[in-house]
Coordinates of C-alpha atoms and ligand atoms in Angstrom, one line a residue:
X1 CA -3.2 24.5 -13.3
X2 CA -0.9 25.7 -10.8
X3 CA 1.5 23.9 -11.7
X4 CA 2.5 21.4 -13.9
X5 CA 1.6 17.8 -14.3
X6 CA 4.8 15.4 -14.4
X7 CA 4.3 11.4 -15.3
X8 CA 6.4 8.4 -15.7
X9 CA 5.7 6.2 -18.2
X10 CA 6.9 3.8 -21.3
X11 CA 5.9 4.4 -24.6
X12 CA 3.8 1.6 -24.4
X13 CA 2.6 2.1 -21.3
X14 CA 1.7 5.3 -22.9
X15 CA -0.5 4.0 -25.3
X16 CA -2.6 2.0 -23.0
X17 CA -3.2 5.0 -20.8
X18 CA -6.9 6.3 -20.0
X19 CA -7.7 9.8 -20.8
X20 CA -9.4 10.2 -17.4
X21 CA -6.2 9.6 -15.7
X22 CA -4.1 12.5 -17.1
X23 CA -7.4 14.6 -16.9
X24 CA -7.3 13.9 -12.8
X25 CA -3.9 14.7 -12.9
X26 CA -4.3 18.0 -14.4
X27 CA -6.9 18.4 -11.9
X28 CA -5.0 17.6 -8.8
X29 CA -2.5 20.5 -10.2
X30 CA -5.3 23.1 -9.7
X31 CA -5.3 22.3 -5.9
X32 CA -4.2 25.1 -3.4
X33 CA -0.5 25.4 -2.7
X34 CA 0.6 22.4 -4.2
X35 CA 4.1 22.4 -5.1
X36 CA 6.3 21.8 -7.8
X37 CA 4.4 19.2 -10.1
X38 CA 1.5 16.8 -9.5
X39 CA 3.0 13.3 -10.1
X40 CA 2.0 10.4 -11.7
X41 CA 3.6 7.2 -11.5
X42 CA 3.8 4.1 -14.2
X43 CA 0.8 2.5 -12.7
X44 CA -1.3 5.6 -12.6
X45 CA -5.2 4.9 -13.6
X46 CA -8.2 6.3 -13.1
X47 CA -9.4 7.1 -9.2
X48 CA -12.0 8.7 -7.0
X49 CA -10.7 12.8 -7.5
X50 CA -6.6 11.9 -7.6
X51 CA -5.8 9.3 -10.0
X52 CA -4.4 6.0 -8.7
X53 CA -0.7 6.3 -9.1
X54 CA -0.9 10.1 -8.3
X55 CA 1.7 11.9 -5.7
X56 CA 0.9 15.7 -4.6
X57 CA 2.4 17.8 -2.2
X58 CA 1.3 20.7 -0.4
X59 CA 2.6 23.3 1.4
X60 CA 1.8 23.4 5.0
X61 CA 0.3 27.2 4.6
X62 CA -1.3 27.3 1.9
X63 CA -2.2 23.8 0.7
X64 CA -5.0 21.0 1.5
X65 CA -5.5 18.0 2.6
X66 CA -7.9 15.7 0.8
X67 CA -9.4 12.4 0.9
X68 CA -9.5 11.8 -2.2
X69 CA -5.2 12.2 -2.6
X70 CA -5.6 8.7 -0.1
X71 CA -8.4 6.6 -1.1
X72 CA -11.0 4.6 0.3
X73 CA -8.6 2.2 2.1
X74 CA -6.8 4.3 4.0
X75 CA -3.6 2.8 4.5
X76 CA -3.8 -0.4 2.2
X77 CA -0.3 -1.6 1.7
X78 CA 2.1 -4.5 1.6
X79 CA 3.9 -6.1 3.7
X80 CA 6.5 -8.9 3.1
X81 CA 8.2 -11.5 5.1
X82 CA 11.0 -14.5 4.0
X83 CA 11.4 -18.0 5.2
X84 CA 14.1 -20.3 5.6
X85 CA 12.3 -22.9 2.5
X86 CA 13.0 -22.6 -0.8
X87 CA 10.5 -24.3 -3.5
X88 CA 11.7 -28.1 -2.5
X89 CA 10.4 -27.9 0.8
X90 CA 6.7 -27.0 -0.5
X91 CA 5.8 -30.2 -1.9
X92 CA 2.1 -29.8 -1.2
X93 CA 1.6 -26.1 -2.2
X94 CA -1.8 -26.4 -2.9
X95 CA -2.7 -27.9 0.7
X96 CA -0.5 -25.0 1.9
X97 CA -3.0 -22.6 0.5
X98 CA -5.9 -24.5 2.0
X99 CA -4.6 -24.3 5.0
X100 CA -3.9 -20.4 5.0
X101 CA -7.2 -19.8 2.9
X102 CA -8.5 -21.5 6.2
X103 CA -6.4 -19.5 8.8
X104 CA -6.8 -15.9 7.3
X105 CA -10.2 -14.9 7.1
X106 CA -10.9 -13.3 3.6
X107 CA -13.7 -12.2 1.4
X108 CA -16.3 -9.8 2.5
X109 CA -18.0 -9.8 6.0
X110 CA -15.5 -12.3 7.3
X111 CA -14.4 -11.8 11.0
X112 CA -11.1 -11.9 13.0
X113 CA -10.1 -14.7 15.6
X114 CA -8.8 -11.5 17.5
X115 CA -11.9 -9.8 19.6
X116 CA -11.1 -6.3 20.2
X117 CA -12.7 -4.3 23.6
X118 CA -13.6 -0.9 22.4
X119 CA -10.8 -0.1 24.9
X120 CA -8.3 -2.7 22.6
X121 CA -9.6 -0.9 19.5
X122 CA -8.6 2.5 21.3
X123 CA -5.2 1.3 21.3
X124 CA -4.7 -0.2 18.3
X125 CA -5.9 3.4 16.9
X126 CA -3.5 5.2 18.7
X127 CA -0.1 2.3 18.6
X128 CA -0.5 0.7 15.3
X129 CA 1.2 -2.2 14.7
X130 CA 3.3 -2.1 18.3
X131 CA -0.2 -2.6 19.7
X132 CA -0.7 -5.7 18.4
X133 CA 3.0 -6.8 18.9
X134 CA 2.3 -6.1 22.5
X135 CA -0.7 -8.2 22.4
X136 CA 1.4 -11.3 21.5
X137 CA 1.2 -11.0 17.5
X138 CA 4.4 -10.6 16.1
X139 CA 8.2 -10.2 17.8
X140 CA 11.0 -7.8 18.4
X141 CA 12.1 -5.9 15.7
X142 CA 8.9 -6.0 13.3
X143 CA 7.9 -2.7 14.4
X144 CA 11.4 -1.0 13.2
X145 CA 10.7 -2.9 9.7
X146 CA 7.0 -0.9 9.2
X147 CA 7.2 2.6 7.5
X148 CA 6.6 5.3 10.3
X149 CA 7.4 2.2 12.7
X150 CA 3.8 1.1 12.3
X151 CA 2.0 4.3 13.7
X152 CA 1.6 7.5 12.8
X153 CA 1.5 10.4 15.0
X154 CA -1.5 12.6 15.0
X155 CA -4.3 10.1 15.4
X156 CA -7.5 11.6 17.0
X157 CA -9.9 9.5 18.1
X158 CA -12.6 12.1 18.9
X159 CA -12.8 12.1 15.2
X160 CA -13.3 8.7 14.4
X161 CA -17.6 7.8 13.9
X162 CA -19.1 5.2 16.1
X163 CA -19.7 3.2 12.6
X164 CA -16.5 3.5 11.7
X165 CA -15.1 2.1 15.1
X166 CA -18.2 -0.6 14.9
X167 CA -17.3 -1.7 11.6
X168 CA -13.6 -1.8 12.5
X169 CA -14.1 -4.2 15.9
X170 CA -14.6 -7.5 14.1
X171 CA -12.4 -7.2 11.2
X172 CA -9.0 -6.0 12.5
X173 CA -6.5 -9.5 11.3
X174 CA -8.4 -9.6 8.1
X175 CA -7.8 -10.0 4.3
X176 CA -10.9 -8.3 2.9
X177 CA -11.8 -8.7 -0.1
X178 CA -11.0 -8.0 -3.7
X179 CA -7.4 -6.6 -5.0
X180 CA -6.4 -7.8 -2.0
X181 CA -4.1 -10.6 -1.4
X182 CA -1.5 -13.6 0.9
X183 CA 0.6 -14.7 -2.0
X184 CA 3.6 -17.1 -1.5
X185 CA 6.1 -16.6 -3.6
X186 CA 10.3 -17.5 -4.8
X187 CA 12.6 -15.1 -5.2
X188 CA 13.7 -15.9 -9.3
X189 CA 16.0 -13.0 -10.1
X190 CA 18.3 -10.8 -7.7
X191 CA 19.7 -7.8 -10.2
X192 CA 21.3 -5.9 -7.0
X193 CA 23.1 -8.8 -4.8
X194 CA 24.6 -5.9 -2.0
X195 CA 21.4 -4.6 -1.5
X196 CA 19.4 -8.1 -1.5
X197 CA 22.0 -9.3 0.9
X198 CA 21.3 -5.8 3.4
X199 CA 17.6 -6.7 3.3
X200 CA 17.6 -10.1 4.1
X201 CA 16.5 -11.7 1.3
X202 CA 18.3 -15.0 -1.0
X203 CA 17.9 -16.7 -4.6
X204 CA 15.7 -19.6 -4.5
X205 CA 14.0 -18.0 -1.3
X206 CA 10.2 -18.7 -0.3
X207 CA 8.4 -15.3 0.7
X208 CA 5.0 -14.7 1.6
X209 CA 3.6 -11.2 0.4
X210 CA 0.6 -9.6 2.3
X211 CA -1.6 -6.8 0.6
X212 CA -4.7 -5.3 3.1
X213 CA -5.7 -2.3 4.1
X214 CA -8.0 -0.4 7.5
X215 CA -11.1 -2.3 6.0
X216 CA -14.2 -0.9 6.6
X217 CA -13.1 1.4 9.5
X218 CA -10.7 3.4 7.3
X219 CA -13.3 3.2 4.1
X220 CA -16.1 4.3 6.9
X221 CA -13.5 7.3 8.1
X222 CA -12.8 8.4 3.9
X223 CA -16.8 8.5 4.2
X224 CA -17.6 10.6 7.2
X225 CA -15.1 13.1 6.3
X226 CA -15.6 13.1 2.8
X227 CA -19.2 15.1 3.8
X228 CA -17.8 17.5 5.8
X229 CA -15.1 18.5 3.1
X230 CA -17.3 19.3 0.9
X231 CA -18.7 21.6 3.0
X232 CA -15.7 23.2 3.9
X233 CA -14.7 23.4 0.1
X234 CA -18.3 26.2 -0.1
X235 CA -16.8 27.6 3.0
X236 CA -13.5 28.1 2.3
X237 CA -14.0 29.1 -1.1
X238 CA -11.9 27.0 -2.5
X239 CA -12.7 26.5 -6.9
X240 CA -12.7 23.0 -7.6
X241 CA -12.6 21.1 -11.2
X242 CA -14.0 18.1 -9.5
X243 CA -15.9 17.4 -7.0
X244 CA -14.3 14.4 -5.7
X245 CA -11.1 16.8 -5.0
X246 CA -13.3 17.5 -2.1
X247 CA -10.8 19.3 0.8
X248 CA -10.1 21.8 3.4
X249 CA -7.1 23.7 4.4
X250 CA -4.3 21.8 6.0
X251 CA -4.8 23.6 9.5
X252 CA -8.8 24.3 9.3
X253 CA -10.2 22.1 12.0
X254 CA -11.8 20.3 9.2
X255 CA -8.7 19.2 7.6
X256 CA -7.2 18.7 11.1
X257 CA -9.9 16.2 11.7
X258 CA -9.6 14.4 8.7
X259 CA -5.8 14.3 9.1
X260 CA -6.3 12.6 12.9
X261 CA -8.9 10.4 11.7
X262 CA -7.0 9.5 8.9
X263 CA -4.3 8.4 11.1
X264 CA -6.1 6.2 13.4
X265 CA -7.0 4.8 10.4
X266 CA -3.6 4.4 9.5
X267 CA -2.8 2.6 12.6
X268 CA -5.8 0.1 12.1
X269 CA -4.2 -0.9 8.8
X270 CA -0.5 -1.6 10.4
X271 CA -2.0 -3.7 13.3
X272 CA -4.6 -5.0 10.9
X273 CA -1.1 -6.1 8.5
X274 CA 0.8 -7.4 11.6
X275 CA -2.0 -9.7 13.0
X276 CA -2.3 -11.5 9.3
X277 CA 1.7 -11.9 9.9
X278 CA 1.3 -13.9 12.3
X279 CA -1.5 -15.8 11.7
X280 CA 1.1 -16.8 8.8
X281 CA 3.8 -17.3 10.6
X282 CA 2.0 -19.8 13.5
X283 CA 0.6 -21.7 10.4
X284 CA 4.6 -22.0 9.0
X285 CA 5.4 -23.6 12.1
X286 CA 3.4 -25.4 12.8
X287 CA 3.9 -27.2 9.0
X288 CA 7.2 -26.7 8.0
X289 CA 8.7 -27.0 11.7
X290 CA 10.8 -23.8 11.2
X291 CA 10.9 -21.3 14.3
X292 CA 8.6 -18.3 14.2
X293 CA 11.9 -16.3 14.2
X294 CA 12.8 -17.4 11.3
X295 CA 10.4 -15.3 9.2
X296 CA 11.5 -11.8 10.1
X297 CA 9.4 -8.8 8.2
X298 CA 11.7 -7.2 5.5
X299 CA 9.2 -4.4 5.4
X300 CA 5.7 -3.1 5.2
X301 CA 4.8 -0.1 3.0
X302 CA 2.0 2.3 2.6
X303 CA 0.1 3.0 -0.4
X304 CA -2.5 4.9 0.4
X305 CA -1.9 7.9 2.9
X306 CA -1.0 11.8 3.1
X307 CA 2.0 12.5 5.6
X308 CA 3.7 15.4 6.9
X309 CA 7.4 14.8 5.6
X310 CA 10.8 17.2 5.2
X311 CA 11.7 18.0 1.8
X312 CA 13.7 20.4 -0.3
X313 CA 10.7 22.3 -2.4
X314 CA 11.6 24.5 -5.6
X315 CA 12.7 27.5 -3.4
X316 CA 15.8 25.6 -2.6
X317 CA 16.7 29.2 -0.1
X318 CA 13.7 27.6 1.7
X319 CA 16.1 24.2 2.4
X320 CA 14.1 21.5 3.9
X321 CA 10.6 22.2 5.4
X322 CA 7.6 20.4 6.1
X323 CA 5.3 19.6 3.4
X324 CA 2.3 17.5 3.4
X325 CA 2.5 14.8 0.8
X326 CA -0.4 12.8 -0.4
X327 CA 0.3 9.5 -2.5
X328 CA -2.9 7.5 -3.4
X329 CA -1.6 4.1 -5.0
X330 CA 2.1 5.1 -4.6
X331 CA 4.9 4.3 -2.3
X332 CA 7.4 6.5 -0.2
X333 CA 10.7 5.7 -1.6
X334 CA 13.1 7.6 0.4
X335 CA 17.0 7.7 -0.7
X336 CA 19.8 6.6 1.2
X337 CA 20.3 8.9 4.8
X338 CA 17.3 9.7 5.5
X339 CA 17.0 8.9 9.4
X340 CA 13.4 8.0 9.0
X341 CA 14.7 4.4 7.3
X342 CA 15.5 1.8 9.7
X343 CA 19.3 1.6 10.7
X344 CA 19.9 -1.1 8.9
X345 CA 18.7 -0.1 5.5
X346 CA 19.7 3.9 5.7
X347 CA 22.4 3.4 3.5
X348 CA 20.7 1.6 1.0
X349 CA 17.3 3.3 0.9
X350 CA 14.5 2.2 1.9
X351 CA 13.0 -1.0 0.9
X352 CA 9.8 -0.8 -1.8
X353 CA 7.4 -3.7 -2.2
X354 CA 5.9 -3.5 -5.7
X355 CA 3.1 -6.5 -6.2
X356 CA 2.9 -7.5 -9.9
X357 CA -0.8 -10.0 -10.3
X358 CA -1.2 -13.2 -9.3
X359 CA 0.6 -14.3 -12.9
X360 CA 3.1 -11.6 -13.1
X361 CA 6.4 -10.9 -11.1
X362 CA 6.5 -8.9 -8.1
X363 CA 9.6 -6.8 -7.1
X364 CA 11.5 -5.1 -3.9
X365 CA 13.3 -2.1 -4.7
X366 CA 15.1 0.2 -2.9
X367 CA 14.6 4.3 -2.5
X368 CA 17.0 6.7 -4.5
X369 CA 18.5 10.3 -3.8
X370 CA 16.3 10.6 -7.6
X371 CA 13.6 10.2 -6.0
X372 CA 14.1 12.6 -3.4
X373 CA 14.8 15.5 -5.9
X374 CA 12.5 14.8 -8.4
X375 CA 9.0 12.7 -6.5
X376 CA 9.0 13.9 -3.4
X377 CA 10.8 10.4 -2.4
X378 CA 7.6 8.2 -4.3
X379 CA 7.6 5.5 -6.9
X380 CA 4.7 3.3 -8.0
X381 CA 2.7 1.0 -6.1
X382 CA 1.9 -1.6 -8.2
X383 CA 1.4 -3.0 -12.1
X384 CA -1.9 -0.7 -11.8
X385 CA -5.5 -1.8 -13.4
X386 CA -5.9 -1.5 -17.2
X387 CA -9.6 -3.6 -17.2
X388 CA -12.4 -2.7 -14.9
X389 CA -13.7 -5.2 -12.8
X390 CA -17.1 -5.2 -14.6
X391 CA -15.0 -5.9 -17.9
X392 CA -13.2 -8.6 -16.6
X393 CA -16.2 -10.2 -15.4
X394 CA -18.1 -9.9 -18.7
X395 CA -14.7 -11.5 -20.9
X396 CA -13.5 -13.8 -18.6
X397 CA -14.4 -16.7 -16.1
X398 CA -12.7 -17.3 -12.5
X399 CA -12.8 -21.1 -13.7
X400 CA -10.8 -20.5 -17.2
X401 CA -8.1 -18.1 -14.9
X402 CA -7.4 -20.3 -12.6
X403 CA -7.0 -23.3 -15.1
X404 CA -4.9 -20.9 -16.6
X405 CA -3.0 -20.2 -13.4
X406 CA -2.9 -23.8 -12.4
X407 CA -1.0 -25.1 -16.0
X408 CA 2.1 -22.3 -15.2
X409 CA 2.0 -24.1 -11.9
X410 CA 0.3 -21.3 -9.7
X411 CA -2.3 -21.7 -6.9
X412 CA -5.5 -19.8 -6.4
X413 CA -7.9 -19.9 -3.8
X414 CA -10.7 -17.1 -3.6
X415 CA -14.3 -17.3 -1.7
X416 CA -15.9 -16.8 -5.4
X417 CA -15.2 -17.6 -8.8
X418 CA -15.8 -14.0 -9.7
X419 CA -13.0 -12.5 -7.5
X420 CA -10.7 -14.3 -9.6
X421 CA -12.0 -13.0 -12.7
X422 CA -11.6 -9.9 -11.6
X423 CA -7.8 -9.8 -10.5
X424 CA -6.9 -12.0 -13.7
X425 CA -2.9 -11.0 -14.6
X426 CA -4.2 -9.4 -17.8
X427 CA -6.5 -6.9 -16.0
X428 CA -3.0 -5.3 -14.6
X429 CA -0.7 -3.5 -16.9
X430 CA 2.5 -5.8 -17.2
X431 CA 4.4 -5.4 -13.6
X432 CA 7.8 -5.5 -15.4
X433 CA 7.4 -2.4 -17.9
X434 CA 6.2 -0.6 -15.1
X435 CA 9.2 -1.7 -12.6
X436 CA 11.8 -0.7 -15.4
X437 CA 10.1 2.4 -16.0
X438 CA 10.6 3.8 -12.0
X439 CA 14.4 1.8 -12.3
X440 CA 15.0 3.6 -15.3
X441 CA 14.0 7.5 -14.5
X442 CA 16.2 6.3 -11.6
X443 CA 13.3 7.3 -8.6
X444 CA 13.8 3.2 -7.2
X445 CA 16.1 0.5 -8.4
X446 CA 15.3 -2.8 -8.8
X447 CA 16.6 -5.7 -5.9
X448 CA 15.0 -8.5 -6.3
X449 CA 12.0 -10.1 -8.3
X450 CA 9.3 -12.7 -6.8
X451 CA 7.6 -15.3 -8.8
X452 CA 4.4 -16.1 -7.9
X453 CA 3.5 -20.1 -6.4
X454 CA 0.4 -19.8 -4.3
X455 CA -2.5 -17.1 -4.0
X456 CA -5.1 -16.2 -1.7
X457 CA -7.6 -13.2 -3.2
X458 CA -10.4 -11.6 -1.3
Ligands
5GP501 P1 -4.3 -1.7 -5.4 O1 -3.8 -1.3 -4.0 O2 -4.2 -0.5 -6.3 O3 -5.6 -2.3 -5.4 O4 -3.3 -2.8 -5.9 C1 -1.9 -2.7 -5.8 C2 -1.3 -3.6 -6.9 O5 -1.3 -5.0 -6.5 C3 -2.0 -3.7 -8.2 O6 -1.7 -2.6 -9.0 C4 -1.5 -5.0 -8.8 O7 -0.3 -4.7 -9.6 C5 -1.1 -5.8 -7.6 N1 -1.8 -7.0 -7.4 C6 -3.2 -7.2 -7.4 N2 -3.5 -8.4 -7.2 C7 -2.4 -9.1 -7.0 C8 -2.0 -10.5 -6.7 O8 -2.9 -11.4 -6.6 N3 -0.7 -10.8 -6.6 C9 0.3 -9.9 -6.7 N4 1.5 -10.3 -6.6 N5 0.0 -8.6 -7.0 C10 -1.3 -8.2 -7.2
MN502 MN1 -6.8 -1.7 -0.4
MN503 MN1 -3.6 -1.4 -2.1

């Protein structure tokens, strides 16, 4: 190791955590020119090369880039927007569901109501989420509420496979399928009132919480690449302990592929994010006769991507300089003043969107100065698996969850019965233990917590 490996947890949290994890995140601290610590966050489980949960950064002479630091789903996040309702106003929640079950395509294979030219797709590649605001799917001042405004610079087409652009076309304003999820929730418990009140959001409050990624285009992109790092690993000569860790130097054109690739991909996954928005919004409006406006995006985070940032590294002399950090199931949690946060929220710190399960709590917190000094400005990105999918098939039934779910008054719609085995609450560690945790070592604070009414899962 170069250096060492640094994790949050709870005793208990502790207890329940996989040996494979902490053995990834030793491995992640063998990786040329990291710096400082590899990180793992409260959620942190086992992943393809990085554990999930994991935060590395690298410095921009020295260090890598890899795919394996993002994951499959290049830019999967969450997103979340509020409405004027509270719970009174949703008489009919479960026809409510219906109808968005039968607005937002979800599940496997299923296809957008947007059709993208290869020309369209071009620009949705390069713009991101303004792309689709342009094309008619959102409104002012959603853009300013995405991290890195919705697109990040340094997408290259050139290096993004007919496949992947083939698989991307139909899919772009859809769910997919599995983790991820539309869930409408209330806003139950407001521990930070100031902040709550900066970022829009009330007690009582109906919110609807979106979790997608770049779908196959960005899972097609991790693929292409993954092949060619793994060359460049022989030819660089770089000593790996796994070979999922797969990755070239930052500025070899092989890592400079995979970087403008990976944005495009990024892109896909904000435009991707703001179509579903308003597919949810138009469907709000049209049954709750509330004005489109009236939803505005409080933000949209990403939990899967590697960016070039400014931070103060260990040799402070050095002040800020440009490092690339890779968090793969975490989420950028940048401290008050930093003048990549949106006006609005700069002196609060960013907003953070932490989903819970469909049984558990979710929660927005805010960014810390902590987390600047101490995570590279990261937190967690979630409760975090403890019970593989192929477990949670073999222990429980989608019919006996939702049954479950439906007796605490919660909703679930899924194409399959299995998909809801397999995102039961109890396959995810317990969402609040893991939210304290981050509140507690004081690298996010807590603002608000989300009960969940109404569930849609891939
Ligand atoms: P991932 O991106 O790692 O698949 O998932 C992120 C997090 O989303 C998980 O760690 C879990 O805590 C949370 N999650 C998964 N399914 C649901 C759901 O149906 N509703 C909510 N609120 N959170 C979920
Ligand atoms: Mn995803
Ligand atoms: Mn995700």
């Amino acid at each position: 190791m170069r250096v060492p490996g640094t994790f949050f947890l709870s005793r208990r949290l502790a207890e329940g955590l996989e040996e494979g994890a902490l053995t990834q995140l030793a491995n992640v601290a063998t990786l040329p020119g990291i710096l400082r610590c590899s990180l793992g966050m409260p959620d942190i489980h086992w992943g393809y090369g990085f554990p999930i949960g994991g935060v590395a950064a690298f410095d921009e002479e020295e260090g890598v880039i890899s795919p394996g630091g993002v994951g499959f789903d290049i830019n999967c996040g969450v997103r979340m927007i509020t409405t004027p309702l509270t719970v009174t106003d949703i008489p009919d929640m479960k026809g409510l569901i219906e109808d968005l079950f039968a607005t937002v395509p979800t599940g496997v294979g299923s296809k957008s109501p947007v059709r993208l030219s290869q020309n369209d797709l071009s620009n949705v590649l390069t713009d991101g989420a303004a792309n689709a605001v342009e094309l008619g799917y959102g409104m002012e001042g959603d853009v300013r509420r995405c991290e890195e405004n919705g697109a990040m610079p340094g997408a290259e087409l050139e290096f993004v496979s007919k496949k992947a652009r083939a698989r991307g076309i139909p899919q772009c304003g859809t769910l997919g399928s599995g983790n991820h999820f539309l869930e409408v929730q209330a806003i139950d418990e407001i521990p930070d009132p100031a902040t709550a009140k900066t970022f829009g959001v009330a007690e009582g409050q109906i919110c609807v919480m979106i979790h997608c990624g770049s779908r196959g285009l960005g899972h097609q992109v991790c693929t292409d690449h993954l092949k060619v790092l793994e060359e460049a690993v022989k030819k660089y000569g770089i000593d790996l302990p796994d070979r999922q860790l797969a990755c070239a130097p930052l500025h070899s054109p092989e890592g400079e592929a995979y970087f403008g690739a990976m944005a495009a991909s990024a892109n896909y996954a904000w435009a991707n994010r703001q179509i579903i928005t308003h597919l949810v919004r138009e469907l709000f409006v049209k049954r709750f006769g509330i004005a489109y406006e009236e939803m505005p995006l409080v933000y949209d985070v990403a939990h899967n991507v590697a960016k070039w940032e400014e931070h103060e590294t260990a040799d402070a002399a050095a002040g800020r300089r440009r490092v690339c950090v890779h968090r793969k199931g975490a989420t950028r949690a940048f401290g008050p003043g930093r003048s990549e946060i949106v006006q609005e929220f700069r002196d609060a710190g960013q907003p953070v969107i932490i989903p819970g399960s469909m049984g558990t709590s979710s929660y927005l917190l805010a960014g810390t100065t902590t987390a600047m000094e101490r995570t590279f400005g990261s937190t967690c990105h979630g409760a975090g698996r403890v019970q593989s999918r192929s477990s949670a098939k073999r222990s429980l039934t989608g019919a006996a969850v939702a049954e479950d779910l439906a007796k605490r008054g919660i909703i679930v719609r899924a194409p399959n019965a299995a998909a809801i085995a397999e995102e039961a609450p109890d396959v995810y560690k317990p969402s609040s233990e893991v939210v304290q945790v981050v509140h507690d070592a004081g690298i996010s604070r807590i603002v608000a917590r989300f009960r969940p009414l109404g569930v849609i899962k891939g």
